Coordinates of C-alpha atoms in Angstrom, one line a residue:
Chain A
M1 CA -23.4 -29.4 -27.0
V2 CA -23.3 -32.2 -24.5
N3 CA -25.7 -35.1 -24.1
Q4 CA -24.9 -37.1 -21.0
L5 CA -23.3 -36.8 -17.6
V6 CA -22.7 -40.3 -16.3
A7 CA -21.5 -41.4 -12.9
R8 CA -20.6 -45.0 -12.3
D9 CA -20.1 -46.8 -9.0
L10 CA -19.1 -43.7 -7.1
S11 CA -17.7 -44.2 -3.6
F12 CA -16.5 -41.4 -1.3
E13 CA -15.3 -41.5 2.2
Y14 CA -15.0 -38.9 4.9
P15 CA -13.0 -39.7 8.1
G16 CA -15.4 -41.8 10.2
P17 CA -17.2 -45.1 10.0
Q18 CA -19.8 -44.3 7.4
R19 CA -19.3 -44.0 3.7
A20 CA -20.5 -40.7 2.2
L21 CA -21.2 -42.4 -1.1
D22 CA -21.4 -46.1 -1.7
G23 CA -21.6 -47.4 -5.2
V24 CA -23.7 -44.6 -6.7
S25 CA -24.5 -44.7 -10.4
L26 CA -26.5 -42.0 -12.1
E27 CA -27.2 -40.8 -15.6
L28 CA -28.3 -37.3 -16.4
A29 CA -29.5 -36.4 -19.9
R30 CA -29.8 -33.1 -21.8
G31 CA -33.0 -31.1 -21.5
E32 CA -34.1 -32.8 -18.2
L33 CA -34.4 -31.3 -14.8
V34 CA -33.5 -34.0 -12.3
S35 CA -34.1 -33.5 -8.6
L36 CA -31.9 -35.3 -6.1
V37 CA -33.6 -35.8 -2.8
G38 CA -32.8 -37.5 0.5
P39 CA -32.5 -37.0 4.2
N40 CA -29.8 -34.8 5.8
G41 CA -26.4 -36.4 5.6
S42 CA -27.4 -38.9 2.9
G43 CA -24.6 -37.7 0.7
K44 CA -26.4 -35.4 -1.7
S45 CA -23.9 -32.6 -1.6
T46 CA -21.0 -35.0 -1.8
L47 CA -22.5 -36.6 -4.9
L48 CA -23.0 -33.1 -6.4
R49 CA -19.3 -32.3 -5.7
C50 CA -18.2 -35.5 -7.4
L51 CA -20.5 -34.9 -10.4
A52 CA -19.0 -31.4 -10.6
G53 CA -15.4 -32.7 -10.6
L54 CA -14.7 -30.8 -7.4
A55 CA -14.2 -33.9 -5.3
E56 CA -12.2 -36.9 -6.4
P57 CA -14.2 -40.1 -5.7
L58 CA -12.5 -42.9 -3.9
A59 CA -13.7 -45.2 -6.6
G60 CA -15.8 -44.9 -9.7
T61 CA -15.9 -42.5 -12.6
V62 CA -17.8 -39.4 -13.8
E63 CA -17.8 -38.9 -17.5
L64 CA -19.3 -36.1 -19.6
D65 CA -20.1 -37.6 -23.1
G66 CA -17.5 -40.2 -22.5
T67 CA -14.6 -38.0 -21.2
P68 CA -13.7 -38.4 -17.6
L69 CA -13.9 -35.1 -15.7
S70 CA -10.4 -35.7 -14.3
A71 CA -9.0 -35.2 -17.9
W72 CA -9.8 -31.5 -17.8
K73 CA -8.0 -28.6 -16.2
P74 CA -10.1 -26.5 -13.8
R75 CA -10.8 -23.9 -16.5
E76 CA -11.8 -26.5 -19.1
R77 CA -14.1 -28.1 -16.6
A78 CA -15.7 -24.8 -15.7
L79 CA -16.5 -24.2 -19.4
R80 CA -18.7 -27.3 -19.2
I81 CA -20.0 -27.6 -15.7
A82 CA -21.5 -24.8 -13.6
V83 CA -22.3 -25.2 -9.9
V84 CA -24.7 -23.1 -7.8
P85 CA -23.4 -23.5 -4.2
Q86 CA -25.5 -23.7 -1.2
F87 CA -23.6 -21.4 1.1
L88 CA -21.6 -18.3 0.3
P89 CA -20.1 -15.7 2.6
S90 CA -21.7 -12.3 2.7
L91 CA -19.2 -10.7 0.2
Y92 CA -19.6 -7.2 1.5
D93 CA -17.1 -5.7 -0.9
V94 CA -18.1 -7.5 -4.1
T95 CA -20.6 -5.9 -6.4
V96 CA -23.3 -7.9 -8.1
E97 CA -21.8 -7.3 -11.6
D98 CA -18.3 -8.4 -10.4
F99 CA -19.9 -11.5 -8.8
V100 CA -21.8 -12.5 -11.9
L101 CA -18.8 -11.8 -14.1
G102 CA -17.0 -14.3 -11.9
G103 CA -19.0 -16.9 -13.8
R104 CA -17.0 -15.8 -16.9
Y105 CA -13.6 -16.5 -15.3
A106 CA -12.8 -19.5 -17.5
R107 CA -13.6 -17.5 -20.6
I108 CA -12.0 -14.1 -19.7
D109 CA -8.4 -13.7 -21.0
R110 CA -6.0 -12.8 -18.2
W111 CA -4.5 -9.9 -20.2
S112 CA -7.4 -8.3 -22.1
G113 CA -10.1 -8.5 -19.4
P114 CA -13.9 -8.9 -20.1
R115 CA -14.9 -8.5 -23.7
A116 CA -18.2 -7.4 -25.2
E117 CA -19.4 -11.0 -25.3
D118 CA -18.8 -11.3 -21.6
R119 CA -20.8 -8.2 -20.9
A120 CA -23.6 -9.5 -23.1
A121 CA -23.6 -12.8 -21.2
L122 CA -23.7 -10.9 -17.9
D123 CA -26.8 -8.8 -19.1
K124 CA -28.5 -11.9 -20.5
A125 CA -28.0 -13.9 -17.3
L126 CA -29.3 -11.0 -15.1
V127 CA -32.4 -10.7 -17.3
A128 CA -33.0 -14.4 -17.4
C129 CA -32.8 -14.6 -13.6
D130 CA -34.9 -11.5 -13.1
A131 CA -32.0 -9.9 -11.2
L132 CA -31.5 -6.6 -13.1
E133 CA -32.7 -4.7 -10.1
C134 CA -29.7 -5.8 -8.1
V135 CA -27.1 -4.2 -10.4
G136 CA -25.0 -1.6 -8.7
R137 CA -25.3 -3.0 -5.2
A138 CA -22.9 -5.1 -3.1
M139 CA -23.7 -8.8 -2.6
S140 CA -24.2 -8.3 1.1
E141 CA -27.0 -5.7 0.6
L142 CA -29.3 -8.1 -1.2
S143 CA -32.3 -9.9 0.2
G144 CA -32.3 -13.7 0.4
G145 CA -34.4 -14.0 -2.8
Q146 CA -32.4 -11.5 -4.8
R147 CA -29.1 -13.1 -3.6
Q148 CA -30.3 -16.5 -4.8
R149 CA -31.3 -15.2 -8.2
V150 CA -27.9 -13.5 -8.5
V151 CA -26.0 -16.7 -7.6
V152 CA -28.0 -18.6 -10.2
A153 CA -27.4 -15.8 -12.7
R154 CA -23.6 -16.3 -12.2
A155 CA -24.0 -19.9 -13.2
V156 CA -26.1 -19.0 -16.2
A157 CA -23.5 -16.5 -17.3
Q158 CA -21.0 -19.3 -17.2
E159 CA -22.9 -20.7 -20.2
A160 CA -22.0 -24.3 -19.3
P161 CA -24.1 -27.1 -20.6
V162 CA -24.2 -28.8 -17.2
L163 CA -25.8 -27.0 -14.2
L164 CA -25.5 -28.5 -10.7
V165 CA -27.6 -26.7 -8.1
D166 CA -27.2 -27.3 -4.3
E167 CA -30.4 -26.5 -2.3
P168 CA -31.3 -23.3 -4.1
T169 CA -34.5 -22.6 -2.1
T170 CA -33.1 -22.6 1.4
S171 CA -34.3 -19.5 3.3
L172 CA -36.6 -18.4 0.5
D173 CA -40.3 -17.7 0.8
P174 CA -42.7 -19.9 -1.1
D175 CA -43.1 -17.5 -4.0
H176 CA -39.4 -17.2 -4.5
Q177 CA -39.0 -20.9 -4.2
V178 CA -41.4 -21.4 -7.1
A179 CA -39.6 -18.7 -9.1
V180 CA -36.2 -20.4 -8.7
F181 CA -37.6 -23.8 -9.8
E182 CA -39.4 -22.2 -12.8
L183 CA -36.0 -20.7 -13.7
L184 CA -34.2 -24.0 -13.4
A185 CA -36.9 -25.8 -15.4
R186 CA -36.5 -23.2 -18.2
L187 CA -32.7 -23.6 -18.2
A188 CA -33.2 -27.4 -18.6
C189 CA -35.7 -26.8 -21.4
D190 CA -33.0 -24.8 -23.2
G191 CA -31.0 -28.0 -23.6
R192 CA -28.9 -28.1 -20.4
I193 CA -28.3 -31.0 -18.1
V194 CA -29.7 -29.7 -14.8
L195 CA -29.5 -31.5 -11.4
V196 CA -30.9 -29.9 -8.3
V197 CA -30.3 -31.1 -4.8
T198 CA -33.3 -30.2 -2.7
H199 CA -35.5 -30.9 0.4
E200 CA -38.5 -29.4 -1.3
L201 CA -40.1 -32.7 -2.4
N202 CA -43.2 -31.0 -3.8
L203 CA -41.4 -28.4 -5.9
A204 CA -39.2 -31.2 -7.1
A205 CA -42.2 -33.3 -8.0
Q206 CA -43.8 -30.3 -9.8
F207 CA -40.9 -29.3 -11.9
S208 CA -38.7 -32.3 -12.4
A209 CA -38.6 -34.8 -15.3
S210 CA -37.4 -37.4 -12.9
M211 CA -36.2 -37.7 -9.3
A212 CA -33.4 -39.6 -7.6
V213 CA -33.4 -40.6 -3.9
L214 CA -30.2 -40.9 -1.9
S215 CA -30.2 -42.6 1.5
Q216 CA -27.1 -43.3 3.6
G217 CA -24.8 -42.9 0.6
K218 CA -26.8 -45.3 -1.7
L219 CA -29.0 -44.4 -4.6
V220 CA -32.2 -46.2 -3.5
A221 CA -34.6 -45.0 -6.2
R222 CA -34.5 -43.2 -9.6
G223 CA -37.4 -42.7 -11.9
P224 CA -40.3 -40.5 -13.0
V225 CA -42.0 -38.4 -10.4
D226 CA -45.0 -40.6 -10.0
A227 CA -42.8 -43.6 -9.3
I228 CA -40.9 -41.7 -6.5
M229 CA -43.6 -39.8 -4.7
R230 CA -45.0 -42.9 -3.1
P231 CA -45.0 -44.2 0.5
E232 CA -43.1 -47.4 -0.6
V233 CA -40.2 -45.3 -1.7
L234 CA -40.2 -42.3 0.6
V235 CA -41.2 -43.8 4.0
P236 CA -38.2 -46.2 4.3
V237 CA -36.0 -43.1 3.6
Y238 CA -37.7 -40.3 5.5
G239 CA -39.7 -42.2 8.1
E240 CA -43.3 -42.5 9.0
R241 CA -44.2 -38.9 9.5
L242 CA -45.3 -38.1 6.0
H243 CA -48.7 -37.6 4.6
F244 CA -49.3 -38.4 0.9
G245 CA -52.0 -37.0 -1.3
R246 CA -52.8 -35.7 -4.8
L247 CA -53.5 -32.2 -6.0
D248 CA -56.6 -31.3 -8.1
D249 CA -54.7 -32.0 -11.2
G250 CA -53.7 -35.4 -10.0
R251 CA -50.1 -34.6 -9.2
P252 CA -48.7 -36.2 -6.1
F253 CA -47.7 -34.3 -3.0
V254 CA -46.3 -35.1 0.4
V255 CA -46.3 -33.0 3.6
P256 CA -44.7 -33.7 6.9
R257 CA -47.2 -34.6 9.7
S258 CA -46.6 -35.4 13.3
T259 CA -47.8 -38.8 14.4
L260 CA -48.5 -37.4 17.9
L261 CA -51.1 -34.9 16.6
R262 CA -52.8 -37.5 14.5
R263 CA -53.4 -39.7 17.6
R264 CA -54.8 -36.7 19.5
S265 CA -57.4 -35.9 16.8
Chain B
M1 CA -5.7 -6.0 -16.5
K2 CA -6.3 -3.6 -19.5
L3 CA -5.3 -0.1 -18.7
D4 CA -7.8 2.7 -19.3
A5 CA -7.4 6.5 -19.0
K6 CA -8.3 6.4 -15.3
D7 CA -5.5 4.0 -14.5
L8 CA -3.0 6.1 -16.4
R9 CA -4.2 9.2 -14.5
A10 CA -3.8 7.4 -11.2
A11 CA -0.3 6.2 -12.2
A12 CA 0.7 9.8 -13.1
L13 CA -0.7 11.1 -9.8
Y14 CA 1.2 8.4 -7.9
A15 CA 4.4 9.2 -9.7
L16 CA 4.1 12.9 -9.0
A17 CA 3.3 12.4 -5.4
L18 CA 6.2 10.0 -5.0
A19 CA 8.7 12.4 -6.7
G20 CA 7.4 15.2 -4.5
L21 CA 7.6 13.3 -1.2
A22 CA 11.0 11.8 -2.1
L23 CA 12.4 15.3 -2.9
A24 CA 11.0 16.7 0.4
S25 CA 12.4 13.7 2.3
T26 CA 15.9 14.2 0.8
N27 CA 15.7 17.9 1.9
V28 CA 15.3 17.1 5.6
G29 CA 18.6 16.9 7.5
S30 CA 21.3 18.8 9.2
S31 CA 22.6 20.4 6.0
A32 CA 20.2 21.9 3.4
L33 CA 20.5 20.8 -0.2
K34 CA 18.9 22.6 -3.2
A35 CA 16.6 20.7 -5.4
S36 CA 18.9 21.3 -8.3
E37 CA 21.8 19.9 -6.3
L38 CA 19.8 16.7 -5.5
L39 CA 18.9 16.2 -9.1
Q40 CA 22.5 16.7 -10.2
G41 CA 23.6 14.3 -7.5
L42 CA 21.0 11.8 -8.7
G43 CA 22.3 12.1 -12.2
A44 CA 25.9 11.7 -11.1
M45 CA 25.0 8.5 -9.3
F46 CA 24.1 7.0 -12.6
G47 CA 26.8 8.7 -14.6
L48 CA 24.5 11.1 -16.3
A49 CA 25.7 14.3 -14.8
E50 CA 28.9 15.9 -13.4
P51 CA 29.2 15.0 -9.7
L52 CA 28.8 17.7 -7.1
E53 CA 31.5 18.8 -4.8
R54 CA 32.7 15.7 -2.9
N55 CA 31.0 16.3 0.5
V56 CA 27.8 17.5 -1.0
Q57 CA 27.7 14.6 -3.5
A58 CA 28.1 12.2 -0.6
I59 CA 25.3 13.8 1.4
A60 CA 23.1 13.9 -1.6
E61 CA 23.7 10.2 -2.4
L62 CA 23.1 9.1 1.1
R63 CA 19.8 10.8 1.2
L64 CA 18.7 9.7 -2.2
W65 CA 19.5 6.1 -1.5
R66 CA 17.6 6.4 1.7
A67 CA 14.6 7.7 -0.2
I68 CA 14.7 5.1 -2.9
C69 CA 15.1 2.4 -0.3
T70 CA 12.1 3.7 1.6
I71 CA 10.0 3.6 -1.5
G72 CA 11.0 0.0 -2.3
V73 CA 10.5 -1.2 1.3
G74 CA 7.1 0.5 1.7
A75 CA 5.9 -0.8 -1.6
A76 CA 7.2 -4.4 -1.0
L77 CA 5.7 -4.6 2.5
A78 CA 2.3 -3.3 1.3
L79 CA 2.2 -5.6 -1.7
S80 CA 3.1 -8.5 0.5
G81 CA 0.3 -7.6 3.0
G82 CA -2.2 -7.3 0.1
L83 CA -1.3 -10.7 -1.2
I84 CA -1.3 -12.4 2.3
Q85 CA -4.7 -10.8 3.1
G86 CA -6.1 -12.1 -0.2
M87 CA -4.7 -15.6 0.4
F88 CA -5.9 -15.9 4.0
R89 CA -9.2 -14.2 3.0
N90 CA -8.8 -12.1 6.1
A91 CA -8.1 -8.4 6.2
L92 CA -6.3 -8.6 9.5
A93 CA -3.5 -10.9 8.1
S94 CA 0.0 -9.6 7.6
P95 CA 3.3 -11.0 6.3
S96 CA 4.6 -11.8 9.8
L97 CA 1.9 -14.6 10.0
I98 CA 3.8 -16.8 7.6
G99 CA 7.1 -16.3 9.5
V100 CA 8.8 -13.6 7.4
T101 CA 9.6 -11.3 10.3
G102 CA 10.6 -14.0 12.8
G103 CA 12.8 -15.7 10.3
A104 CA 14.5 -12.5 9.2
S105 CA 15.2 -11.7 12.9
L106 CA 16.7 -15.1 13.4
G107 CA 18.8 -14.9 10.3
A108 CA 20.1 -11.4 11.2
A109 CA 20.9 -12.6 14.7
F110 CA 23.0 -15.5 13.3
A111 CA 24.9 -13.1 11.0
I112 CA 25.5 -10.7 13.9
L113 CA 26.9 -13.6 15.9
I114 CA 29.3 -14.5 13.0
V115 CA 30.6 -10.9 12.6
G116 CA 30.7 -10.7 16.4
G117 CA 32.3 -7.5 17.8
Y118 CA 32.1 -5.6 14.5
A119 CA 28.3 -5.9 14.5
P120 CA 27.3 -2.7 16.2
R121 CA 29.4 -0.7 13.8
L122 CA 27.8 -2.5 10.9
V123 CA 24.2 -2.2 12.1
L124 CA 24.4 1.2 13.6
E125 CA 27.0 3.2 11.8
N126 CA 28.4 1.8 8.6
A127 CA 26.5 -0.4 6.2
A128 CA 29.2 -0.6 3.5
G129 CA 31.5 -3.4 2.6
F130 CA 31.1 -7.2 2.4
D131 CA 30.4 -7.7 6.1
A132 CA 27.4 -5.5 5.8
V133 CA 26.0 -7.6 3.1
L134 CA 26.1 -10.6 5.5
I135 CA 23.3 -9.4 7.7
P136 CA 20.8 -8.6 5.0
L137 CA 21.7 -11.8 3.2
F138 CA 21.2 -13.9 6.3
S139 CA 17.9 -12.2 7.2
F140 CA 16.7 -12.6 3.7
L141 CA 17.5 -16.3 3.8
G142 CA 16.1 -16.6 7.3
A143 CA 12.8 -15.1 6.2
L144 CA 12.5 -17.1 3.0
G145 CA 13.6 -20.3 4.7
T146 CA 11.1 -19.9 7.6
T147 CA 8.2 -19.2 5.2
A148 CA 9.2 -22.2 3.1
L149 CA 9.3 -24.3 6.2
V150 CA 5.8 -23.1 7.2
A151 CA 4.4 -23.7 3.7
M152 CA 6.0 -27.2 3.5
I153 CA 4.7 -28.4 6.9
A154 CA 1.3 -26.9 6.1
S155 CA 1.0 -28.7 2.8
A156 CA 2.3 -32.0 3.9
R157 CA -0.6 -33.8 2.2
G158 CA -0.3 -32.1 -1.1
R159 CA -2.8 -29.4 -0.3
T160 CA -2.3 -26.2 1.6
S161 CA -5.3 -25.4 3.8
V162 CA -5.3 -21.8 4.9
T163 CA -6.3 -22.6 8.4
T164 CA -3.4 -25.1 8.7
L165 CA -1.1 -22.5 7.2
L166 CA -2.1 -20.0 9.9
L167 CA -1.6 -22.5 12.7
V168 CA 1.7 -23.8 11.4
G169 CA 2.7 -20.2 11.0
I170 CA 2.0 -19.5 14.6
A171 CA 3.8 -22.6 15.7
V172 CA 6.9 -22.0 13.6
N173 CA 7.0 -18.4 14.7
M174 CA 7.0 -19.6 18.3
C175 CA 9.9 -22.0 17.6
V176 CA 11.9 -19.2 15.8
A177 CA 11.2 -16.7 18.6
G178 CA 12.4 -19.3 21.1
V179 CA 15.8 -19.7 19.3
F180 CA 16.0 -15.9 18.9
A181 CA 15.4 -15.4 22.6
A182 CA 18.1 -18.0 23.4
I183 CA 20.6 -16.2 21.2
Q184 CA 19.7 -12.9 22.8
F185 CA 20.1 -14.5 26.3
L186 CA 23.4 -16.2 25.5
S187 CA 24.9 -13.0 24.0
L188 CA 23.7 -10.9 26.9
E189 CA 27.2 -10.7 28.3
D190 CA 28.6 -9.5 25.0
W191 CA 27.4 -6.0 25.1
E192 CA 28.3 -5.2 21.4
V193 CA 26.6 -8.2 20.0
S194 CA 23.4 -7.9 22.0
K195 CA 23.2 -4.2 21.3
A196 CA 23.5 -5.0 17.6
I197 CA 20.8 -7.6 17.7
L198 CA 18.5 -5.3 19.6
A199 CA 19.2 -2.4 17.2
W200 CA 18.4 -4.6 14.2
T201 CA 14.9 -5.4 15.5
F202 CA 14.1 -1.6 15.5
G203 CA 14.5 -1.5 11.7
T204 CA 16.4 1.3 10.0
L205 CA 16.4 3.2 6.7
D206 CA 19.7 5.1 7.5
D207 CA 22.9 4.5 5.5
R208 CA 21.2 2.4 2.8
K209 CA 23.3 1.8 -0.3
G210 CA 22.8 0.8 -3.9
L211 CA 22.9 -2.9 -3.0
H212 CA 20.0 -2.5 -0.6
C213 CA 17.9 -0.7 -3.1
V214 CA 18.7 -3.2 -5.9
T215 CA 17.8 -6.1 -3.6
V216 CA 14.4 -4.7 -2.5
L217 CA 13.5 -3.3 -5.9
T218 CA 14.3 -6.6 -7.7
A219 CA 12.2 -8.6 -5.3
L220 CA 9.4 -6.0 -5.6
A221 CA 9.6 -6.2 -9.4
L222 CA 9.3 -10.0 -9.3
S223 CA 6.3 -9.8 -6.9
V224 CA 4.6 -7.2 -9.0
A225 CA 5.0 -9.5 -12.0
A226 CA 2.9 -12.1 -10.1
I227 CA -0.1 -9.7 -9.7
P228 CA -1.8 -10.5 -13.0
F229 CA -1.6 -14.2 -12.2
V230 CA -3.4 -14.0 -8.9
A231 CA -5.5 -10.8 -8.8
R232 CA -8.7 -12.1 -10.3
E233 CA -8.2 -15.4 -8.6
L234 CA -8.0 -13.8 -5.2
D235 CA -11.2 -11.9 -5.9
L236 CA -13.0 -15.2 -6.6
L237 CA -11.4 -16.8 -3.6
K238 CA -13.4 -14.4 -1.4
A239 CA -16.4 -16.7 -1.8
G240 CA -14.4 -19.7 -0.6
E241 CA -12.0 -22.2 -2.2
A242 CA -14.6 -24.7 -3.3
D243 CA -16.6 -21.9 -5.1
A244 CA -13.5 -20.5 -6.8
Q245 CA -12.5 -24.0 -7.9
A246 CA -16.0 -24.5 -9.4
L247 CA -15.5 -21.4 -11.5
G248 CA -12.3 -22.7 -12.9
V249 CA -9.7 -21.2 -10.6
D250 CA -6.6 -23.4 -10.0
V251 CA -6.7 -22.7 -6.3
A252 CA -3.5 -24.5 -5.4
R253 CA -1.5 -22.7 -8.0
T254 CA -3.0 -19.3 -7.0
K255 CA -2.1 -19.9 -3.3
R256 CA 1.4 -21.0 -4.3
I257 CA 2.1 -17.9 -6.5
A258 CA 0.6 -15.5 -3.9
L259 CA 2.6 -17.1 -1.1
V260 CA 5.9 -17.0 -3.0
A261 CA 5.4 -13.4 -4.2
A262 CA 4.4 -12.2 -0.7
A263 CA 7.3 -14.0 1.0
L264 CA 9.8 -12.7 -1.6
S265 CA 8.9 -9.0 -1.3
A266 CA 8.5 -9.0 2.5
S267 CA 11.7 -10.9 3.0
A268 CA 13.7 -8.5 0.8
A269 CA 12.1 -5.5 2.7
V270 CA 12.9 -6.8 6.2
A271 CA 16.4 -7.9 5.0
V272 CA 17.4 -4.4 3.9
A273 CA 15.5 -2.3 6.5
G274 CA 15.0 -4.6 9.5
Q275 CA 11.6 -5.1 11.1
I276 CA 9.1 -2.6 10.0
G277 CA 5.7 -3.9 10.8
F278 CA 2.3 -2.5 10.2
V279 CA 2.8 -1.2 6.7
G280 CA 1.7 -4.6 5.2
L281 CA -1.4 -4.5 7.4
V282 CA -2.5 -1.0 7.1
V283 CA -1.8 0.0 3.5
P284 CA -4.2 -2.5 2.0
H285 CA -6.8 -1.1 4.4
L286 CA -6.2 2.5 3.4
V287 CA -6.5 1.5 -0.2
R288 CA -9.8 -0.4 0.5
L289 CA -11.1 2.7 2.3
C290 CA -10.4 4.7 -0.8
G291 CA -12.7 2.4 -2.8
A292 CA -10.4 -0.2 -4.3
G293 CA -12.1 -3.3 -2.8
S294 CA -11.3 -5.8 -5.5
Y295 CA -7.8 -7.4 -5.6
R296 CA -7.6 -6.5 -9.3
K297 CA -7.4 -2.9 -8.2
L298 CA -6.0 -3.2 -4.7
L299 CA -2.8 -5.1 -5.6
W300 CA -1.8 -2.4 -8.1
H301 CA -2.7 0.4 -5.8
V302 CA -0.9 -0.9 -2.7
V303 CA 2.5 -0.7 -4.4
P304 CA 2.7 3.1 -4.8
A305 CA 0.5 3.6 -1.8
G306 CA 2.9 1.6 0.4
A307 CA 5.8 3.6 -0.9
L308 CA 4.0 6.9 -0.2
F309 CA 2.9 5.7 3.2
L310 CA 6.4 4.8 4.5
L311 CA 8.0 7.8 2.8
G312 CA 5.4 10.1 4.3
A313 CA 5.4 8.6 7.8
D314 CA 9.2 8.8 7.9
L315 CA 9.2 12.3 6.6
L316 CA 6.6 13.4 9.1
Q317 CA 8.3 12.1 12.1
R318 CA 11.6 13.5 11.1
L319 CA 10.0 16.9 10.6
L320 CA 8.2 16.7 14.0
L321 CA 11.0 15.1 16.0
G322 CA 14.1 16.3 14.2
E323 CA 17.2 14.9 15.6
G324 CA 15.3 12.8 18.1
A325 CA 13.4 10.9 15.3
L326 CA 12.7 7.3 16.0
Q327 CA 13.7 4.4 13.8
P328 CA 10.8 3.6 11.4
G329 CA 10.3 0.2 12.9
V330 CA 9.8 1.7 16.4
M331 CA 7.5 4.4 15.0
M332 CA 5.4 1.8 13.2
S333 CA 5.0 -0.5 16.2
L334 CA 3.9 2.5 18.3
V335 CA 1.1 3.4 16.0
G336 CA 0.5 -0.2 14.7
G337 CA -1.1 -1.7 17.8
P338 CA -3.7 1.0 18.3
F339 CA -4.6 1.0 14.7
F340 CA -5.1 -2.8 14.7
L341 CA -7.5 -2.4 17.7
F342 CA -9.3 0.3 15.8
L343 CA -9.8 -2.0 12.8
L344 CA -11.0 -4.8 15.0
V345 CA -13.6 -2.6 16.7
R346 CA -14.7 -1.1 13.4
N347 CA -15.1 -4.5 11.8
R348 CA -16.7 -5.9 14.9
R349 CA -19.7 -7.2 13.0
E350 CA -17.5 -9.4 10.8
V351 CA -15.6 -10.9 13.7
S352 CA -18.0 -13.7 14.7
T353 CA -16.5 -14.3 18.2
W354 CA -17.0 -10.8 19.3

């Protein structure tokens, strides 16, 4: 059981003038779904890679319950942190079972192969992610929605207490988008630390305990949904072309709106 | 990695097929040998049976060494190809990419220059004695050295990127080919030497001796021992290095082991048999076509499959062409190009630039 993933003063640089991350500090707690939002190129994916221990920050530390991630070997780290990547190749000769069992890599012994508990975790993950129908097929044969559920299932099978998810709803229809967020919220409720990088502000607002906003490599806001879904926070980051409103139940929403069209009407 | 009944059945089938083909292969030649004679000859080679009559024993030994060597070379080349394809995440990669073939040619050319006028006799007629060890030794060192150079330049900043490895491989191959061409040109006047260099590039399985077999089989054994340490890792690498890393794979270590194992087995194979291309490319494909798509299966299957492939191809052409049979390297290059094209066209959808 882990309680906190803490990043302090993270900086990261790619070749070029701009810093990918500039002094970012972020605390993530167990049981909470946190959404990380921000414009394209604001450093969201880089921050996720640093939090996952997959990229070494130029400065700053990432600690899981007080232990720096760099203290762990790859396998030890994978027992604690699971990542749902944004892009994967089509994987035409990988079956769904093999793919999801990949999540058990750090637990499967090199010489004895998958054990009963690994098979059980595989089945449990497929059920939890509503992906049983995909069994027996190659990854390349799945639809976008099925594929996304299988990729999340692999991370669930990993049984890591920290789950970092990179834009899980890209190319999914609205119904599947909601389904993915419902799943992530449930996983957080089970006692995991869950961070999801997303452009879907409204889904983030609906399902997250709190939100964090990244802009040009800096964390510009962090707080409960109501404090983030406001023009004062989002307009400086995303620009003027946003319309803010509230749903029947009082929850805030934001939709993109062209300023040209507004003038015409 | 755990063996089940299916694996054991496959292993038995492979062993049976290999024994059958090897026996058939040793029976092709100008003088016929009975199967019992071959077995007795084989036993005599290891001191387990009375030797046959001197001439017959000599013929039997020659053919048996050839068959054993063919098995080792085919298996080593195929395993190297499987490992390289896994590491490069590209089914069109082959051991020559990392400089094995070019380096071996250069090493062999140097050795031939050293032995000078004796070379043709060594390469073409008689592979016994210390001088004959020189050429395999140099080509082995040349192959390993070139691969090490490629790997070292490509991982200058502590990490080996696969794209960099590929580009450095191409560049180093070009440099090596340049030196090789210069040697060929400068030795043009010396008919014996240039003939030997040319002949080496055709590859040969004739007149192989115990030392050749031991060399290639030792390297093969070492590379096979690496399989359990990279097979699952190469499967996870299919989804990319970052993804495999997130799952807990030590990507740098996996690439290092795969590269060393691939270089070792391919270097030993080209050192004892000269340039025999194509086996490393095609055998993993044939195994994939038969349904072993995951590297956990593929890397085990390519070993016996590679042996069967080279043994079978060599037997077939000797049966069809008889005395006029081509050297295996020539035969493989003749069929290799067209097959590569066939693969490209077949996989057109996966080649993004097509």
